[in-house]
Short mmCIF file of C-alpha atoms and ligand atoms in Angstrom, two decimals:
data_model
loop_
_atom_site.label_atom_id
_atom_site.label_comp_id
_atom_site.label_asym_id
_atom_site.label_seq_id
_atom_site.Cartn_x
_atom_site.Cartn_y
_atom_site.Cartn_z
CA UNK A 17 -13.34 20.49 -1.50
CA UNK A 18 -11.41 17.55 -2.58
CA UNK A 19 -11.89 15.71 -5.56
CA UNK A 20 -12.03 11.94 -5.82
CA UNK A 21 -11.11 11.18 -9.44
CA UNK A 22 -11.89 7.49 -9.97
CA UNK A 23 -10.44 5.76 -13.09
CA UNK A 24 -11.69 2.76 -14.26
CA UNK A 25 -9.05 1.39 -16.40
CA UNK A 26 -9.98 -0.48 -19.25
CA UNK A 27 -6.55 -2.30 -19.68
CA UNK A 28 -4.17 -3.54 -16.51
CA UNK A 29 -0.78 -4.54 -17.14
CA UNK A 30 1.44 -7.36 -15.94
CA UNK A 31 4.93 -8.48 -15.72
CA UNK A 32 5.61 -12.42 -15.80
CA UNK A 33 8.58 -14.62 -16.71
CA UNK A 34 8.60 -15.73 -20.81
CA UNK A 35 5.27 -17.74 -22.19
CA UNK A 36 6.46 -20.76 -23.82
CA UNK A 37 4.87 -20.26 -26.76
CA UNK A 38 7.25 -17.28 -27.00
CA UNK A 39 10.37 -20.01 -27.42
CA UNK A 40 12.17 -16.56 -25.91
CA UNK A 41 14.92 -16.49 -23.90
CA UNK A 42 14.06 -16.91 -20.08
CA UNK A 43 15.83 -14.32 -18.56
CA UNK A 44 13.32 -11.95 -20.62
CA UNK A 45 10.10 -10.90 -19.20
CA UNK A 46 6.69 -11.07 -21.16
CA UNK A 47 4.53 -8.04 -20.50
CA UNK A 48 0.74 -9.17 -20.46
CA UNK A 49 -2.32 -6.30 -21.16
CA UNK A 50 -5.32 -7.25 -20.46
CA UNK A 51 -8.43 -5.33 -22.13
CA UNK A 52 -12.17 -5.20 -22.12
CA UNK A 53 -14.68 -6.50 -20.69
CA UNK A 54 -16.33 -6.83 -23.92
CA UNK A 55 -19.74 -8.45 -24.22
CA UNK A 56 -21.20 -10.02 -27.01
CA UNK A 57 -24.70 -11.09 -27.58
CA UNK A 58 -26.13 -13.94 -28.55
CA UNK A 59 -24.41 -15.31 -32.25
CA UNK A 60 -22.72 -11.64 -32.35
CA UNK A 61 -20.14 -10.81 -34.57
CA UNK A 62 -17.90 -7.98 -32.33
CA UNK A 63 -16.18 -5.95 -34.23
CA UNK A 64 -13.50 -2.98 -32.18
CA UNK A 65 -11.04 -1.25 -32.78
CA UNK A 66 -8.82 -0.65 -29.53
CA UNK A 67 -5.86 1.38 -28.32
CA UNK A 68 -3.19 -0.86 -26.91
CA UNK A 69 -0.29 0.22 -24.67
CA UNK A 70 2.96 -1.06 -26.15
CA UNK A 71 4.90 -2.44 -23.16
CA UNK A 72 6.90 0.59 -20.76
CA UNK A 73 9.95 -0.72 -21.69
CA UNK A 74 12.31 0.11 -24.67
CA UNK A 75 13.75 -2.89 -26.42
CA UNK A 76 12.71 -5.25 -29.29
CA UNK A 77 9.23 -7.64 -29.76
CA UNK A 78 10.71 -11.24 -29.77
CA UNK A 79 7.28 -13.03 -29.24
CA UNK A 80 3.62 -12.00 -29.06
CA UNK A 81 0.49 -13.40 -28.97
CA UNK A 82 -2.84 -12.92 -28.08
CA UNK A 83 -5.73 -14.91 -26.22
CA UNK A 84 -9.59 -14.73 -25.46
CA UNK A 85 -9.69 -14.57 -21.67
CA UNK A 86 -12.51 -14.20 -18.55
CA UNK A 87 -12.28 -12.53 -15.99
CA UNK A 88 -10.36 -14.79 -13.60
CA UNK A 89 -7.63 -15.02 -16.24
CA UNK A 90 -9.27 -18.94 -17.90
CA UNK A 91 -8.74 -19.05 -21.39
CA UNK A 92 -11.94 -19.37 -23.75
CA UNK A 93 -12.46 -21.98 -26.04
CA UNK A 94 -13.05 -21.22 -29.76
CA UNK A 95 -15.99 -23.11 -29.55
CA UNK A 96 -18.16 -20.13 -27.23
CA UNK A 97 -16.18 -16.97 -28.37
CA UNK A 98 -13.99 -17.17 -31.22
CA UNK A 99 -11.21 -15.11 -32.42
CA UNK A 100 -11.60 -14.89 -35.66
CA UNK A 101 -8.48 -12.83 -36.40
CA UNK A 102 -6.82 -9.30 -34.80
CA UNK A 103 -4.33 -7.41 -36.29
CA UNK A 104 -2.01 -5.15 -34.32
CA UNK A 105 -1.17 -1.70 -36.44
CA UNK A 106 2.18 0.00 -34.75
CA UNK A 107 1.84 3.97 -36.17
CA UNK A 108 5.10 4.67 -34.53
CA UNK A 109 5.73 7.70 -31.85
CA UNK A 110 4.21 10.02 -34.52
CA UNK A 111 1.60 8.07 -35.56
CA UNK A 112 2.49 8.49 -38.90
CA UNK A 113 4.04 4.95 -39.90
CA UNK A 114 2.44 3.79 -42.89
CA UNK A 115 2.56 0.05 -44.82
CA UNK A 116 5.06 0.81 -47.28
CA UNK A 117 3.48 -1.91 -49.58
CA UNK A 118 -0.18 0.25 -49.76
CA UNK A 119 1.25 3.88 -51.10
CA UNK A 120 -2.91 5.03 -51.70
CA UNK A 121 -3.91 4.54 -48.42
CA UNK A 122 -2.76 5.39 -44.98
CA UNK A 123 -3.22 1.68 -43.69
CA UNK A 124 -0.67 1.83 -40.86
CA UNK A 125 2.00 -0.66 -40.35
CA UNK A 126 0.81 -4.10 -39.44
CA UNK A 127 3.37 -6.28 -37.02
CA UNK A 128 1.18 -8.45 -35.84
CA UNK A 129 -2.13 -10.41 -36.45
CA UNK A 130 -3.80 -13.84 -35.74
CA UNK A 131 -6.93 -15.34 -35.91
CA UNK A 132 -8.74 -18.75 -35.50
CA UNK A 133 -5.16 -20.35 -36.12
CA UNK A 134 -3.73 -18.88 -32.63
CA UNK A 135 -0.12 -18.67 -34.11
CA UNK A 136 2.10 -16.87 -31.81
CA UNK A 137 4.83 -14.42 -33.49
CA UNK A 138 7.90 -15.88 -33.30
CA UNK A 139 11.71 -14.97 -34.53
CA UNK A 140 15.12 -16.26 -34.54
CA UNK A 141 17.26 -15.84 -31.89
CA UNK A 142 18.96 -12.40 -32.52
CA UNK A 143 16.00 -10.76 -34.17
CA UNK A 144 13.35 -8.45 -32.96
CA UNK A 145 10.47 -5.90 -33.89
CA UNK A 146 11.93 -2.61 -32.63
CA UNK A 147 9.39 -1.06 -29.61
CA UNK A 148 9.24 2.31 -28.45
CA UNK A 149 6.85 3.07 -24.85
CA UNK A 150 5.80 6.10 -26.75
CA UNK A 151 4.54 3.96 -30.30
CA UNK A 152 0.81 4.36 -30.81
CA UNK A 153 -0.73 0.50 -30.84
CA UNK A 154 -4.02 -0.26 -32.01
CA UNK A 155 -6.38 -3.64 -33.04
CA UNK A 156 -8.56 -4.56 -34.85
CA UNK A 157 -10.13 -7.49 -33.84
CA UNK A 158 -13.24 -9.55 -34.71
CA UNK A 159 -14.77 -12.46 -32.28
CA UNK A 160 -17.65 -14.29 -33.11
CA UNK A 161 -20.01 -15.81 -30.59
CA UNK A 162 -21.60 -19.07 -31.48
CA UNK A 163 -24.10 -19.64 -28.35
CA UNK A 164 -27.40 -17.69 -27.38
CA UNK A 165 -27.31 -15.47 -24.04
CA UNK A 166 -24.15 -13.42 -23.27
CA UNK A 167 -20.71 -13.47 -23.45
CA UNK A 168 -18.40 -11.42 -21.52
CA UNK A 169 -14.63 -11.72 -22.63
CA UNK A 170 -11.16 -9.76 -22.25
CA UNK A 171 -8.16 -10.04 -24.77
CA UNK A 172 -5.27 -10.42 -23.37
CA UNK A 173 -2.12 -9.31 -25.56
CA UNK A 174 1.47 -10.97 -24.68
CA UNK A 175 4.59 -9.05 -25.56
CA UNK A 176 7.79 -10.43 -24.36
CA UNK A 177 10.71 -7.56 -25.12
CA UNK A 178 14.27 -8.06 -25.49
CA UNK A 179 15.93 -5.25 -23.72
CA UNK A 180 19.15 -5.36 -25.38
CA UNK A 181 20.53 -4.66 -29.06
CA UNK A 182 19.36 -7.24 -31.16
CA UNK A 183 18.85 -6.89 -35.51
CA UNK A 184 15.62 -5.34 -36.40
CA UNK A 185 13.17 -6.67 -38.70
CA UNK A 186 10.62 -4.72 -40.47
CA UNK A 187 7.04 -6.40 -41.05
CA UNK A 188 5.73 -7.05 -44.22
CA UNK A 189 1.99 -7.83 -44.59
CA UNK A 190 1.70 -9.40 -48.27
CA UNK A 191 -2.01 -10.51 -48.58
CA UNK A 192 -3.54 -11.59 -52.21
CA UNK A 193 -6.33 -8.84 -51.62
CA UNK A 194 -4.00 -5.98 -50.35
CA UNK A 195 -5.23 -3.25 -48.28
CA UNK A 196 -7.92 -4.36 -47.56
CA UNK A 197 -10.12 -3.72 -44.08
CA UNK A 198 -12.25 -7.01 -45.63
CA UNK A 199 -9.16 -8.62 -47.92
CA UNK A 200 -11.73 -11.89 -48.81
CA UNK A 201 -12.64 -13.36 -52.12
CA UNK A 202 -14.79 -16.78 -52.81
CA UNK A 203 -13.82 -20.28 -53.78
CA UNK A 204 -16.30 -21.40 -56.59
CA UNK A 205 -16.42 -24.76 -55.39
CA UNK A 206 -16.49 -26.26 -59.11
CA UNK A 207 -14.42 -27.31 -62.18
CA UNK A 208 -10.87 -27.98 -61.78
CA UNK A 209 -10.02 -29.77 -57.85
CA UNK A 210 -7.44 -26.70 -56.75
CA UNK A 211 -8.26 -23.22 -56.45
CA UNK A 212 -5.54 -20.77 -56.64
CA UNK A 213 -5.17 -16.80 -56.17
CA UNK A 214 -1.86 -15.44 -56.41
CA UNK A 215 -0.30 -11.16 -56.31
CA UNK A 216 3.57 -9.93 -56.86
CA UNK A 217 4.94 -7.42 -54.44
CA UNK A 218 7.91 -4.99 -55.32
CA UNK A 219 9.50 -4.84 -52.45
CA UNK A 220 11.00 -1.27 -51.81
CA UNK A 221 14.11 -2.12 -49.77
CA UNK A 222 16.84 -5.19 -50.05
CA UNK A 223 16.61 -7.63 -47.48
CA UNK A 224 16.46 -10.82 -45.94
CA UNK A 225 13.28 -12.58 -44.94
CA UNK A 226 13.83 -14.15 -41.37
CA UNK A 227 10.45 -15.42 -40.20
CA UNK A 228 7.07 -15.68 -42.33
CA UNK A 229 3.70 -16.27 -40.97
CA UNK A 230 0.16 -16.55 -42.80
CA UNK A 231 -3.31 -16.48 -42.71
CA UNK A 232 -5.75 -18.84 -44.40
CA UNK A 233 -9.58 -19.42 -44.04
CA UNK A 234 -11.53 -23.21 -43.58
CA UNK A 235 -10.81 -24.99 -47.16
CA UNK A 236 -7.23 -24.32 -47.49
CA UNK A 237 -4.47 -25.92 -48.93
CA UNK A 238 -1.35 -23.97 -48.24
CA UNK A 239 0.10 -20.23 -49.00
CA UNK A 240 3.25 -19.94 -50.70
CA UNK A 241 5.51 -17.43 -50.68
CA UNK A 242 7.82 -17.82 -53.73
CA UNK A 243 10.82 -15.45 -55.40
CA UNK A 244 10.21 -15.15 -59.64
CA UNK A 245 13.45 -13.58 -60.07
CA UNK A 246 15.04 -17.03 -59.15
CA UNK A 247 13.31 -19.34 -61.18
CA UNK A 248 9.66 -18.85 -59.40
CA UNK A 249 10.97 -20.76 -56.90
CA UNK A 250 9.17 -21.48 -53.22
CA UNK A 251 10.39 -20.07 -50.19
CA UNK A 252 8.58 -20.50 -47.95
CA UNK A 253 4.69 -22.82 -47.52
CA UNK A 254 2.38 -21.87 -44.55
CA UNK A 255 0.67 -24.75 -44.27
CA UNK A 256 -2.96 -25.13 -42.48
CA UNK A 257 -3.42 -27.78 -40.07
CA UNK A 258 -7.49 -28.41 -39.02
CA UNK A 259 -8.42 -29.94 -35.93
CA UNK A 260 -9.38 -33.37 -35.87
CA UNK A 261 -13.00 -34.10 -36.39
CA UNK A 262 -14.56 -34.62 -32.96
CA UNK A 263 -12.78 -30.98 -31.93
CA UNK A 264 -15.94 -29.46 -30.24
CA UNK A 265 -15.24 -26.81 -33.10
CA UNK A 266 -16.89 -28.96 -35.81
CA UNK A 267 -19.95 -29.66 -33.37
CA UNK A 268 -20.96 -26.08 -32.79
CA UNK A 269 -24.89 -25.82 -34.20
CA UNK A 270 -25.53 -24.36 -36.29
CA UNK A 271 -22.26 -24.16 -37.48
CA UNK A 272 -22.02 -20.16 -38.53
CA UNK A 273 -18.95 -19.89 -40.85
CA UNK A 274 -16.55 -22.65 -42.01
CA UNK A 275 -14.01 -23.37 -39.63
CA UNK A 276 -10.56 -21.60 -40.10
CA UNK A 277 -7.83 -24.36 -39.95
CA UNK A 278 -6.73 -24.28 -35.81
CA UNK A 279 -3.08 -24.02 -36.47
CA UNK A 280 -1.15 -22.69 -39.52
CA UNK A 281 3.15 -23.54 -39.89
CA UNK A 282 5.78 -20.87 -38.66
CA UNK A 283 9.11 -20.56 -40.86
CA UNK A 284 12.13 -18.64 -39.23
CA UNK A 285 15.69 -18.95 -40.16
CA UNK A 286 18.41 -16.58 -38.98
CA UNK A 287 20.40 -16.53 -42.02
CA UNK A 288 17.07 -16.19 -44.20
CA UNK A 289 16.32 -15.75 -47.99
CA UNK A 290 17.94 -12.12 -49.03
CA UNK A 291 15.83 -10.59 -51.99
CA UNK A 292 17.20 -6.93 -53.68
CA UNK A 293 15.45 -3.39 -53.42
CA UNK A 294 12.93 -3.88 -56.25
CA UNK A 295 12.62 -7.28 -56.59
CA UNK A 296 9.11 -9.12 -56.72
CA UNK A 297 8.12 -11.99 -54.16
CA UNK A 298 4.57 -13.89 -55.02
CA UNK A 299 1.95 -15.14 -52.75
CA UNK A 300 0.04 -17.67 -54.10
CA UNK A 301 -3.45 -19.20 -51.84
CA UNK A 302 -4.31 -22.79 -52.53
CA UNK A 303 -7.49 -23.84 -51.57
CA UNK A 304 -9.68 -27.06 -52.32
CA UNK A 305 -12.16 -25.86 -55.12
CA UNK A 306 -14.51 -29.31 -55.27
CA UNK A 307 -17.13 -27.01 -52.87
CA UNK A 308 -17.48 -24.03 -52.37
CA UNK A 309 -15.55 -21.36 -49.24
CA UNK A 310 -16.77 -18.24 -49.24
CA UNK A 311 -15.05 -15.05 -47.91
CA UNK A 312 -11.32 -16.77 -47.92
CA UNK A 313 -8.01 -14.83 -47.62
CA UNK A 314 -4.60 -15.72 -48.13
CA UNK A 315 -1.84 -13.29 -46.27
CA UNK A 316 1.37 -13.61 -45.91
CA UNK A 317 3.15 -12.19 -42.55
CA UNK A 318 6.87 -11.76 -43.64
CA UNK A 319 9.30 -10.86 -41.45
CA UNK A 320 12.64 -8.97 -43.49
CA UNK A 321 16.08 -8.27 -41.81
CA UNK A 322 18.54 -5.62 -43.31
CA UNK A 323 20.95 -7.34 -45.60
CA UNK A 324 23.66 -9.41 -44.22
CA UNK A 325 26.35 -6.82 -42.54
CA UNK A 326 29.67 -7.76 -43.21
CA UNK A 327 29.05 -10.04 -46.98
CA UNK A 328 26.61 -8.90 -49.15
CA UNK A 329 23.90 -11.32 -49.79
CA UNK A 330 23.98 -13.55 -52.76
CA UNK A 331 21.37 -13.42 -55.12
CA UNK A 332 19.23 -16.60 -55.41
CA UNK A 333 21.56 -17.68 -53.24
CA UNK A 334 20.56 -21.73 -51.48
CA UNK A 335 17.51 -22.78 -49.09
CA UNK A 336 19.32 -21.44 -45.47
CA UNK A 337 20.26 -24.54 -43.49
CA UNK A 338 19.10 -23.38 -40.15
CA UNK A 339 15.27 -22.90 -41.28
CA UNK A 340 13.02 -23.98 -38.65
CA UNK A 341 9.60 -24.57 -39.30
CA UNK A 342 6.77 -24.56 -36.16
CA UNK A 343 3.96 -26.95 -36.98
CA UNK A 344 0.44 -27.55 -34.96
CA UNK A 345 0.97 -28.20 -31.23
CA UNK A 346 -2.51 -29.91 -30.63
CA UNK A 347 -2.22 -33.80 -31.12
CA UNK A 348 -4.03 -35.64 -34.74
CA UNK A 349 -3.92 -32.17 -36.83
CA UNK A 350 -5.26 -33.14 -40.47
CA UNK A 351 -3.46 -31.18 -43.16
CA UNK A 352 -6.57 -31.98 -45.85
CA UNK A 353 -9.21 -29.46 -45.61
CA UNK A 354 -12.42 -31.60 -43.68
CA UNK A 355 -15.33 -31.96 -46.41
CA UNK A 356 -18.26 -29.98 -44.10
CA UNK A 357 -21.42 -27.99 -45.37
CA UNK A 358 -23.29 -25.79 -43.90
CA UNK A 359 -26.63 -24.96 -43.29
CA UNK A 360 -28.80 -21.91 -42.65
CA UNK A 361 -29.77 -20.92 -39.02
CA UNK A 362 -32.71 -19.66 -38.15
CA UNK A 363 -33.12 -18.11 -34.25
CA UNK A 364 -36.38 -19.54 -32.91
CA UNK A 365 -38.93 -17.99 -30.25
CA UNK A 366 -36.23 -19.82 -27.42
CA UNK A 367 -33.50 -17.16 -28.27
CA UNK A 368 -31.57 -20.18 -29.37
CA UNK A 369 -30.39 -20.21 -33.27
CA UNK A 370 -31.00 -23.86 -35.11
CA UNK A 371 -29.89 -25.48 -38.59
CA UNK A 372 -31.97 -25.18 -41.50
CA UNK A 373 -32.27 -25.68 -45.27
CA UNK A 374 -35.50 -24.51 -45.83
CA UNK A 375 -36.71 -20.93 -46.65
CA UNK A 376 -38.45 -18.73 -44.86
CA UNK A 377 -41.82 -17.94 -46.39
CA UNK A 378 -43.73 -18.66 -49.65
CA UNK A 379 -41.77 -18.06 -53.01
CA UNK A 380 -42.07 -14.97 -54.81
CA UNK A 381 -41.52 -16.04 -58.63
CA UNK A 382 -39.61 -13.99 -60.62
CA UNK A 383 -40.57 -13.83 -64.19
CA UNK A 384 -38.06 -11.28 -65.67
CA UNK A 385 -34.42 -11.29 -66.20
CA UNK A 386 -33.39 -9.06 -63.73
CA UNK A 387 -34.59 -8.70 -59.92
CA UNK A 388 -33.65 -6.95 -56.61
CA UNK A 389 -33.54 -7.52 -53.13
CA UNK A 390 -33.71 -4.92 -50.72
CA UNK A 391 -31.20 -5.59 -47.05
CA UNK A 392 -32.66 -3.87 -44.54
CA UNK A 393 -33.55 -4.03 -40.77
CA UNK A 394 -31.73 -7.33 -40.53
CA UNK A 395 -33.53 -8.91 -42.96
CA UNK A 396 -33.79 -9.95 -46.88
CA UNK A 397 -36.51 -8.26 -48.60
CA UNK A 398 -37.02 -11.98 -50.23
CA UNK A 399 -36.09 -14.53 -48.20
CA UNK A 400 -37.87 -17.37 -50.82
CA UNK A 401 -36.67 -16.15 -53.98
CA UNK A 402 -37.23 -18.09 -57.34
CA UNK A 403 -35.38 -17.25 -60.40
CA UNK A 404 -34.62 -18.31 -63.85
CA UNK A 405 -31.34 -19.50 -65.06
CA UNK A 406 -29.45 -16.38 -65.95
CA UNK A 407 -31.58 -14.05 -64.24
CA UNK A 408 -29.58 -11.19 -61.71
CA UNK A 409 -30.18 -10.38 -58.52
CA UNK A 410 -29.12 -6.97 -57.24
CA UNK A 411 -29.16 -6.61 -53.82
CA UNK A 412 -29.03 -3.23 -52.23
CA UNK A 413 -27.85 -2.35 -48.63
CA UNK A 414 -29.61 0.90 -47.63
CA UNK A 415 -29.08 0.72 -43.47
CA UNK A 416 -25.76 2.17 -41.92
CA UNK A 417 -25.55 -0.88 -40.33
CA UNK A 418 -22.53 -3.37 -42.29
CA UNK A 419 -23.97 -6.53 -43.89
CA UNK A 420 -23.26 -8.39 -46.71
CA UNK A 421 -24.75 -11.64 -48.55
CA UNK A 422 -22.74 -14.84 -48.60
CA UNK A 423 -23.42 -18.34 -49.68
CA UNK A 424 -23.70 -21.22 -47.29
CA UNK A 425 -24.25 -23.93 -49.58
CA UNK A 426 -25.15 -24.03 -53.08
CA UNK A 427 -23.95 -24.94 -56.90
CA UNK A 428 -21.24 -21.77 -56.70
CA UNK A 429 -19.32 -20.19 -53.85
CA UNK A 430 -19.57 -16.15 -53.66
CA UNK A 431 -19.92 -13.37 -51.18
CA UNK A 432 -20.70 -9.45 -51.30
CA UNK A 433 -17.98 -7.05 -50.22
CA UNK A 434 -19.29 -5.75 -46.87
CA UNK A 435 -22.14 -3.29 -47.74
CA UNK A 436 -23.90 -0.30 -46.00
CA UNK A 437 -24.95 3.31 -46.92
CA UNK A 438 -26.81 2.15 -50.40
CA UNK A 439 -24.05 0.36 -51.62
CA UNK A 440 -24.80 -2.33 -53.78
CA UNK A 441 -24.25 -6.07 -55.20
CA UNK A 442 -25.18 -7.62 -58.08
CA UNK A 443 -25.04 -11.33 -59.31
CA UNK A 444 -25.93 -13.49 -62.67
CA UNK A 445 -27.00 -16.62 -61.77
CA UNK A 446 -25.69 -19.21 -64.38
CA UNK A 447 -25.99 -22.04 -62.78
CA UNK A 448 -29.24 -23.81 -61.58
CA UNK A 449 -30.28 -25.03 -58.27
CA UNK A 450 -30.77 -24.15 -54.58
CA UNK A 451 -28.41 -21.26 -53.37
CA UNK A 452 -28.60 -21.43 -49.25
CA UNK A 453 -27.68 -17.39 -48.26
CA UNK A 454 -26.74 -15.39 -45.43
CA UNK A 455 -25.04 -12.52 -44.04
CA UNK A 456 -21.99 -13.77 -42.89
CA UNK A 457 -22.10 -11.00 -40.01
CA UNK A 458 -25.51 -11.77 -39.08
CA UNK A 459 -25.63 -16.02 -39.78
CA UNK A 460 -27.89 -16.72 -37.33
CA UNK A 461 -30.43 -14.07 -38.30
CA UNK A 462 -30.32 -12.57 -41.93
CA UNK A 463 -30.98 -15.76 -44.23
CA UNK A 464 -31.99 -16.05 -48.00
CA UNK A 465 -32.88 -19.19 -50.37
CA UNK A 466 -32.54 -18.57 -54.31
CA UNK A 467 -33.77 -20.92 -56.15
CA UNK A 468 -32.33 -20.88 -59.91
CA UNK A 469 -34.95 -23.00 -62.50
CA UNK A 470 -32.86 -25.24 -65.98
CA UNK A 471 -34.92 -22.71 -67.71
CA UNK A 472 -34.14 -19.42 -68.47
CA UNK A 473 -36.22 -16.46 -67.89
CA UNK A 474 -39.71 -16.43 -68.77
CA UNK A 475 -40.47 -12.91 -69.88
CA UNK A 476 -37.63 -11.41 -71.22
CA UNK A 477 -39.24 -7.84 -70.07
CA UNK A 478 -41.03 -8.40 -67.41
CA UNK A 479 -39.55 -7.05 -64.81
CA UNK A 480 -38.05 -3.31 -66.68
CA UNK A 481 -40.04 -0.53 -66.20
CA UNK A 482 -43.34 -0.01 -68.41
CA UNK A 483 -43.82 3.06 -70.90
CU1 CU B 58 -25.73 -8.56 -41.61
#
């Protein structure tokens, strides 16, 4: 009896001449891989983590990058499914690669990411991310759908490989929260006008940095990538560039998250900046601090070269001449972060998701100093909360499902790590007023108010346990 052995392949590869956005040269070929379908749901957060062929051909990565797609091929806007970032993790033909830079954990090497910034990876002529057919790919990707009913998406991943010798560089993923699967921190929103959040990396090997990238979340100013051993001086800024304000971005409702910026600058030189075995770089994240931006990040994607062959490299030696940077290829780009707010959401009996400020429910009072708030079944245990000024709230996260609670609006910017499996989160609240929550994962469903009272709390003991 014969056997029919149907596969249904989940990824198809391509062969087509260069992208443009891969400034390669043209006689190269870009491979394209196509994956999914994935569907989201409606206001879903998707989160997967997916094997990806590297392309069948030996040679070097000289541009990549990586688009939403349907099913005829049409490229989807940000505005119905988002890409809200993916990074690519190369384990080698082993799998055993590991980042260098995270020694207590096996986080494998990451060559490639994006997000809602779309930046393709780019290097100088010359230069190239060494690829082996038999390297074991993954990503990690996370889209966001900001419409009711059904999505159905593919990503499609563009490689274009340069068959013949070219210098390798080795990928450096510098991020102010390092290794990290949720690398995020909050902007208060209040006191001085900048925020700033900076780390040092020793870097383990000499070398030259060729190309840097970054990644930077809605209320952004710029990353900078600086050397202390030559006077703290910059190397290299990333900065954002936000999409003018009548992008159909900005008039998504209700707006779930704060727009990422839509493009973020490209540096690339091929003589580069050398730095010795040992020595520290900084990346510092600047971000607007009059409101608050909750879950922000600020990574640096550096690129390194071995040292120059031939002349050794000269220590703090000048800027390179032949720096190039890439800028935002979508016409009136504002580099300011735009002043928006958002709301709550609330899903009505329609299926569709609308803005709100108001809380759901009557107030439960709070007497006591302390309090807690139970996350559970998609839903806050208190969704009208009242407290007084100083008073914490502990929330606790018993489900196996990830959540996590995250201002929208309020006096001061914070979010949870994400939490599951009785993890827990606790927060004094010293400032009064009306704190509009969510669950960043779950915007359009899991919503909280807490209101803080000018007065302190009432009964000191109220709320610890009676003898
Ligand atoms: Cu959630």
């Amino acid at each position: 009896m014969a056997l029919l052995l149907v596969l249904a392949p989940t990824a198809h590869a391509q062969i087509t001449p260069p992208v443009p956005e891969h400034r390669a040269d043209p006689t190269l070929t870009t491979h394209v891989q196509r994956s999914g379908p994935y569907n989201l749901g409606p206001y879903a957060t998707l989160f997967e983590s997916v094997k990806v062929a590297p392309p069948d051909v030996p040679g070097a990565i000289v541009g990549m990058d990586v688009r939403l797609v349907d099913k005829d091929g049409t490229v989807l806007p940000q505005y119905t499914a988002m890409l809200h970032h993916i990074v690519y993790t190369n384990g080698g033909p082993d799998d055993q690669r590991r980042d260098p830079m995270c020694p207590l954990k096996r986080t494998r090497e990451r060559f490639y990411g994006t997000s809602e910034e779309l930046r393709p990876l780019t290097l100088p002529p010359g230069y190239g991310y060494p690829s082996n057919p038999a390297d074991k790919w993954r990503s990690s990707l996370m889209v966001m759908h900001h419409r009711s009913g059904t999505q159905e998406f593919y990503v499609e991943t563009r490689v274009t490989i340069d068959p013949r010798p070219v210098i390798p560089v080795k990928p450096y993923w510098l991020s102010v929260i390092p290794c990290s699967p949720d690398p995020q921190w909050s902007v208060p929103g209040r006191g001085s006008k900048e925020h700033r959040r900076a780390r040092t990396f020793d870097m383990p090997e000499a070398g030259r940095i060729v190309a840097v990238g970054g990644h930077l979340h809605g209320g952004a100013n710029e990353l900078i990538l600086s050397q202390p051993g030559c006077k703290y001086r910059t190397l290299v800024t990333n900065k954002p560039f936000y999409a003018p304000s009548d992008d159909k971005l900005y008039a998504v409702r209700p707006l779930l998250h704060e727009p990422d910026p839509k493009a973020i600058s490209w540096w690339q030189s091929p003589t580069g900046y050398a730095f010795q075995k040992g020595e520290t770089l900084k990346v510092t994240a600047s971000y607007d601090n009059t409101r608050p931006h909750t879950r922000v990040m600020g990574i640096s994607h550096v690129y390194v070269a071995p040292p120059a062959p031939g002349a050794p490299d000269v220590k703090c030696a000048p800027a390179p001449p032949d720096a190039q940077e890439l800028g935002a290829e979508f016409p009136r780009a504002r580099t300011a972060p735009p002043k928006l707010r958002l709301t709550l959401s609330r899903v009505g009996g329609d299926g569709r998701a609308r803005p709100t400020t108001q809380a759901d429910g009557s107030a439960r009072e709070i007497e006591g100093p302390t309090t807690s708030v139970t996350v559970r079944d998609f839903r806050f245990s208190a969704p009208n909360l009242v407290v007084g000024r100083g008073a914490i709230v502990r929330w606790r996260f018993p489900d196996d499902e990830r959540h996590d609670v995250t201002l929208a609006d309020g006096p001061v910017g914070f979010g949870s790590p994400w939490s599951q499996d009785g993890d827990q989160y606790g927060r004094r609240f010293t400032e009064p007023g009306r704190y509009l929550l969510m669950c960043s994962l779950h915007s359009a469903f899991m919503n909280q108010v807490v209101t803080v009272r000018s007065s302190p709390p009432r009964r000191p003991d109220a709320d610890r346990p009676r003898r």
